[in-house]
Short mmCIF file of C-alpha atoms and ligand atoms in Angstrom, two decimals:
data_model
loop_
_atom_site.label_atom_id
_atom_site.label_comp_id
_atom_site.label_asym_id
_atom_site.label_seq_id
_atom_site.Cartn_x
_atom_site.Cartn_y
_atom_site.Cartn_z
CA MET A 20 35.48 29.14 -99.30
CA LYS A 21 38.68 27.09 -99.32
CA THR A 22 38.05 23.48 -100.23
CA LEU A 23 40.48 20.57 -100.07
CA VAL A 24 39.87 17.67 -102.48
CA ILE A 25 41.73 14.53 -101.38
CA VAL A 26 42.07 12.13 -104.29
CA ASP A 27 42.25 8.36 -103.76
CA VAL A 28 44.39 8.11 -100.62
CA GLN A 29 43.70 4.38 -100.46
CA ASN A 30 45.86 1.48 -99.31
CA ASP A 31 46.38 0.06 -102.81
CA PHE A 32 48.13 3.28 -103.91
CA ILE A 33 50.44 3.43 -100.88
CA PRO A 34 53.75 1.44 -100.84
CA GLY A 35 52.84 -2.19 -100.13
CA GLY A 36 49.58 -1.85 -102.08
CA SER A 37 48.83 -3.47 -105.45
CA LEU A 38 49.30 -0.26 -107.45
CA GLU A 39 51.75 1.50 -105.20
CA VAL A 40 52.86 5.04 -105.90
CA PRO A 41 56.53 5.56 -104.99
CA LYS A 42 56.77 7.39 -101.64
CA GLY A 43 52.99 7.76 -101.62
CA ASP A 44 53.02 7.38 -97.83
CA ARG A 45 55.00 10.64 -97.47
CA ILE A 46 51.89 12.66 -98.27
CA LEU A 47 49.85 11.38 -95.30
CA PRO A 48 51.25 13.70 -92.60
CA VAL A 49 51.25 16.61 -95.06
CA ILE A 50 47.54 16.20 -95.84
CA ASN A 51 46.69 15.82 -92.15
CA ARG A 52 48.65 18.99 -91.39
CA ILE A 53 46.94 21.22 -93.97
CA MET A 54 43.36 20.01 -93.34
CA PRO A 55 42.60 22.57 -90.59
CA GLU A 56 43.28 25.37 -93.12
CA PHE A 57 40.12 24.46 -95.05
CA ASP A 58 36.44 25.30 -94.73
CA LEU A 59 35.43 22.13 -96.54
CA VAL A 60 37.22 18.82 -97.08
CA VAL A 61 36.01 16.13 -99.50
CA ALA A 62 37.58 12.92 -100.75
CA THR A 63 37.33 10.68 -103.78
CA GLN A 64 37.57 6.89 -103.64
CA ASP A 65 38.45 4.55 -106.50
CA TRP A 66 35.85 1.78 -106.12
CA HIS A 67 36.00 -0.99 -108.71
CA PRO A 68 34.02 -4.20 -109.10
CA GLN A 69 36.30 -7.27 -109.44
CA GLU A 70 35.26 -7.60 -113.11
CA HIS A 71 36.43 -4.08 -113.97
CA MET A 72 37.78 -3.89 -117.50
CA SER A 73 40.76 -1.76 -116.45
CA PHE A 74 42.22 -4.81 -114.69
CA ALA A 75 44.76 -6.80 -116.73
CA SER A 76 43.43 -9.93 -114.99
CA ASN A 77 40.15 -9.51 -116.90
CA HIS A 78 41.88 -9.67 -120.31
CA GLU A 79 43.23 -13.01 -121.37
CA GLY A 80 46.79 -12.85 -122.67
CA LYS A 81 47.39 -9.31 -121.44
CA LYS A 82 49.87 -8.17 -118.84
CA GLU A 83 49.72 -5.47 -116.21
CA PHE A 84 50.58 -2.04 -117.65
CA ASP A 85 49.84 -3.16 -121.25
CA LYS A 86 48.00 -0.52 -123.25
CA ILE A 87 44.84 -1.39 -125.17
CA GLN A 88 41.92 0.37 -126.86
CA MET A 89 38.65 0.24 -124.96
CA ASP A 90 35.59 1.85 -126.58
CA GLY A 91 37.89 3.95 -128.76
CA MET A 92 39.91 5.21 -125.80
CA ASP A 93 43.46 4.39 -124.69
CA GLN A 94 43.41 2.24 -121.61
CA VAL A 95 46.28 1.10 -119.40
CA LEU A 96 45.66 -2.33 -117.92
CA TRP A 97 46.25 -2.02 -114.21
CA PRO A 98 46.89 -4.60 -111.52
CA ASP A 99 43.68 -5.37 -109.61
CA HIS A 100 43.24 -2.45 -107.22
CA CYS A 101 40.64 -0.75 -105.05
CA VAL A 102 38.20 -3.63 -105.33
CA GLN A 103 34.96 -2.67 -103.59
CA ASN A 104 35.04 -3.50 -99.87
CA SER A 105 38.61 -4.85 -99.99
CA ALA A 106 41.30 -3.66 -97.58
CA GLY A 107 43.12 -2.12 -100.54
CA ALA A 108 40.15 0.11 -101.33
CA ALA A 109 40.00 1.51 -97.80
CA PHE A 110 41.38 4.94 -97.01
CA HIS A 111 44.81 4.68 -95.44
CA GLY A 112 44.55 4.39 -91.66
CA GLU A 113 46.92 7.30 -91.11
CA LEU A 114 44.70 9.74 -93.03
CA ASN A 115 42.54 11.82 -90.72
CA MET A 116 39.02 11.20 -92.05
CA GLN A 117 37.27 13.27 -89.38
CA PRO A 118 37.06 16.53 -91.38
CA VAL A 119 36.01 14.74 -94.60
CA GLU A 120 32.39 15.80 -95.17
CA ALA A 121 31.66 13.77 -98.30
CA ILE A 122 33.18 10.92 -100.29
CA PHE A 123 32.71 10.62 -104.03
CA ARG A 124 33.18 7.12 -105.40
CA LYS A 125 34.19 6.41 -108.97
CA GLY A 126 35.10 3.51 -111.26
CA MET A 127 32.05 1.41 -110.45
CA ASP A 128 30.98 0.88 -114.08
CA PRO A 129 32.93 -2.24 -115.17
CA GLY A 130 33.10 -1.05 -118.79
CA ILE A 131 34.83 2.30 -118.37
CA ASP A 132 37.66 3.69 -116.26
CA SER A 133 37.28 6.81 -114.20
CA TYR A 134 40.39 8.77 -113.27
CA SER A 135 38.80 12.10 -112.48
CA GLY A 136 36.66 12.60 -109.41
CA PHE A 137 34.18 14.52 -111.57
CA TYR A 138 33.55 12.34 -114.65
CA ASP A 139 34.47 8.95 -116.10
CA ASN A 140 37.16 8.92 -118.80
CA GLY A 141 34.57 9.25 -121.57
CA HIS A 142 32.87 12.18 -119.80
CA ARG A 143 29.65 10.17 -119.92
CA LYS A 144 28.64 10.07 -116.28
CA ASN A 145 28.97 12.75 -113.65
CA THR A 146 29.78 11.80 -110.06
CA GLY A 147 27.95 14.88 -108.78
CA LEU A 148 31.11 16.35 -107.27
CA ALA A 149 30.96 19.62 -109.23
CA GLY A 150 27.31 20.14 -108.35
CA TYR A 151 27.97 19.39 -104.70
CA LEU A 152 30.84 21.86 -104.55
CA ARG A 153 28.79 24.60 -106.22
CA GLU A 154 25.87 23.98 -103.88
CA LYS A 155 28.31 24.34 -100.98
CA GLY A 156 29.62 27.62 -102.39
CA ALA A 157 33.10 26.24 -103.04
CA GLU A 158 34.98 28.15 -105.73
CA SER A 159 38.63 27.62 -104.85
CA LEU A 160 39.84 24.05 -104.81
CA TRP A 161 43.14 22.68 -103.49
CA PHE A 162 44.07 19.21 -104.73
CA CYS A 163 46.21 16.51 -103.12
CA GLY A 164 46.39 12.70 -103.12
CA LEU A 165 47.32 9.88 -105.49
CA ALA A 166 48.38 9.39 -108.14
CA ALA A 167 49.53 12.87 -109.16
CA ASP A 168 49.85 12.02 -112.86
CA ILE A 169 46.62 10.02 -113.12
CA CYS A 170 43.65 10.72 -110.89
CA VAL A 171 44.84 14.01 -109.41
CA TYR A 172 45.79 15.34 -112.86
CA PHE A 173 42.49 14.40 -114.53
CA SER A 174 40.50 15.72 -111.58
CA MET A 175 42.26 19.08 -111.86
CA LYS A 176 41.62 19.26 -115.61
CA ASP A 177 37.91 18.68 -115.07
CA ALA A 178 37.85 21.18 -112.21
CA LEU A 179 39.29 23.85 -114.53
CA GLU A 180 36.70 23.01 -117.18
CA GLU A 181 33.99 23.28 -114.56
CA GLY A 182 35.16 26.80 -113.80
CA PHE A 183 36.78 26.28 -110.40
CA GLU A 184 39.96 28.02 -109.31
CA VAL A 185 42.51 25.22 -109.00
CA HIS A 186 45.54 24.81 -106.74
CA LEU A 187 47.85 21.83 -106.32
CA VAL A 188 49.65 21.14 -103.05
CA LYS A 189 52.73 19.59 -104.63
CA ASP A 190 54.20 17.93 -101.55
CA ALA A 191 50.78 16.39 -100.79
CA THR A 192 50.79 14.35 -103.99
CA ARG A 193 53.15 11.84 -105.70
CA PRO A 194 53.10 10.50 -109.26
CA LEU A 195 53.42 7.01 -110.64
CA GLU A 196 55.78 8.46 -113.30
CA GLN A 197 57.81 11.53 -112.38
CA GLU A 198 58.57 12.48 -116.01
CA THR A 199 54.92 12.49 -117.03
CA PHE A 200 54.08 14.58 -113.99
CA GLU A 201 56.76 17.20 -114.79
CA LYS A 202 55.18 17.74 -118.22
CA GLN A 203 51.70 17.92 -116.72
CA LEU A 204 52.87 20.54 -114.22
CA GLU A 205 53.94 22.79 -117.10
CA GLU A 206 50.60 22.29 -118.84
CA LEU A 207 48.64 22.97 -115.66
CA ARG A 208 50.65 26.11 -114.86
CA GLY A 209 49.82 27.35 -118.36
CA LYS A 210 46.15 26.79 -117.65
CA GLY A 211 46.29 28.89 -114.50
CA VAL A 212 46.71 26.22 -111.83
CA GLN A 213 48.59 27.55 -108.82
CA ILE A 214 51.21 25.06 -107.65
CA LEU A 215 52.36 25.44 -104.08
CA GLU A 216 53.84 23.58 -101.11
CA ALA A 217 52.06 22.89 -97.83
CA GLU A 218 54.30 25.33 -95.95
CA ASP A 219 53.11 28.17 -98.20
CA MET A 220 49.64 27.83 -96.70
CA LEU A 221 50.49 27.27 -93.05
C1 VGL B 323 44.37 5.58 -110.27
C2 VGL B 323 45.10 4.17 -111.92
C3 VGL B 323 43.92 3.46 -111.85
C4 VGL B 323 44.63 6.76 -109.39
C5 VGL B 323 43.18 4.89 -110.19
O1 VGL B 323 43.97 6.94 -108.34
O2 VGL B 323 45.53 7.57 -109.74
N1 VGL B 323 45.31 5.23 -111.12
N2 VGL B 323 42.97 3.83 -110.98
ZN1 ZN B 324 41.34 2.55 -110.63
#
């Protein structure tokens, strides 16, 4: 069963949003175009309370994109983004949500960040995504969405650890930092991730 996992295609990550990914809007038609190729489509949604500790605004004297230690883990301090119920947290209006069967929210615990759609960054809490996919009989996952080098990357790493076959639709994702992403692509290829373009599957 071919399953598409759409990661965080939310207004705040699209150009004009508070944590915009360069050219993030380019992926919208690509994702819409490949959707019919899948038996199952799910999405993740970054969903933070305003007091989330990953926001620079919640740390006096800190600036956006500063790096700190939080609970023994490296943490980038982000601009406020994907605040629960805000327009920025909504899925982009151009994304076809009709085939999306389930949405997995993450980042609700104010004390810990959550990049992957499967677990928080400390691997403490499970979103239930892996269990849901197994229950559905999904074994092969195709990833797309934003940001390639943050939430898509960490979701794919967890998917591999959970034993799924992992693919990345490269033109259906964009990174915050291209250089970081290039290195991650090498690492992921080495771990058996298949990297392809949308046209390869149409
Ligand atoms: C993301 C930074 C903070 C993402 C989410 O979706 O890639 N990045 N929260
Ligand atoms: Zn976030």
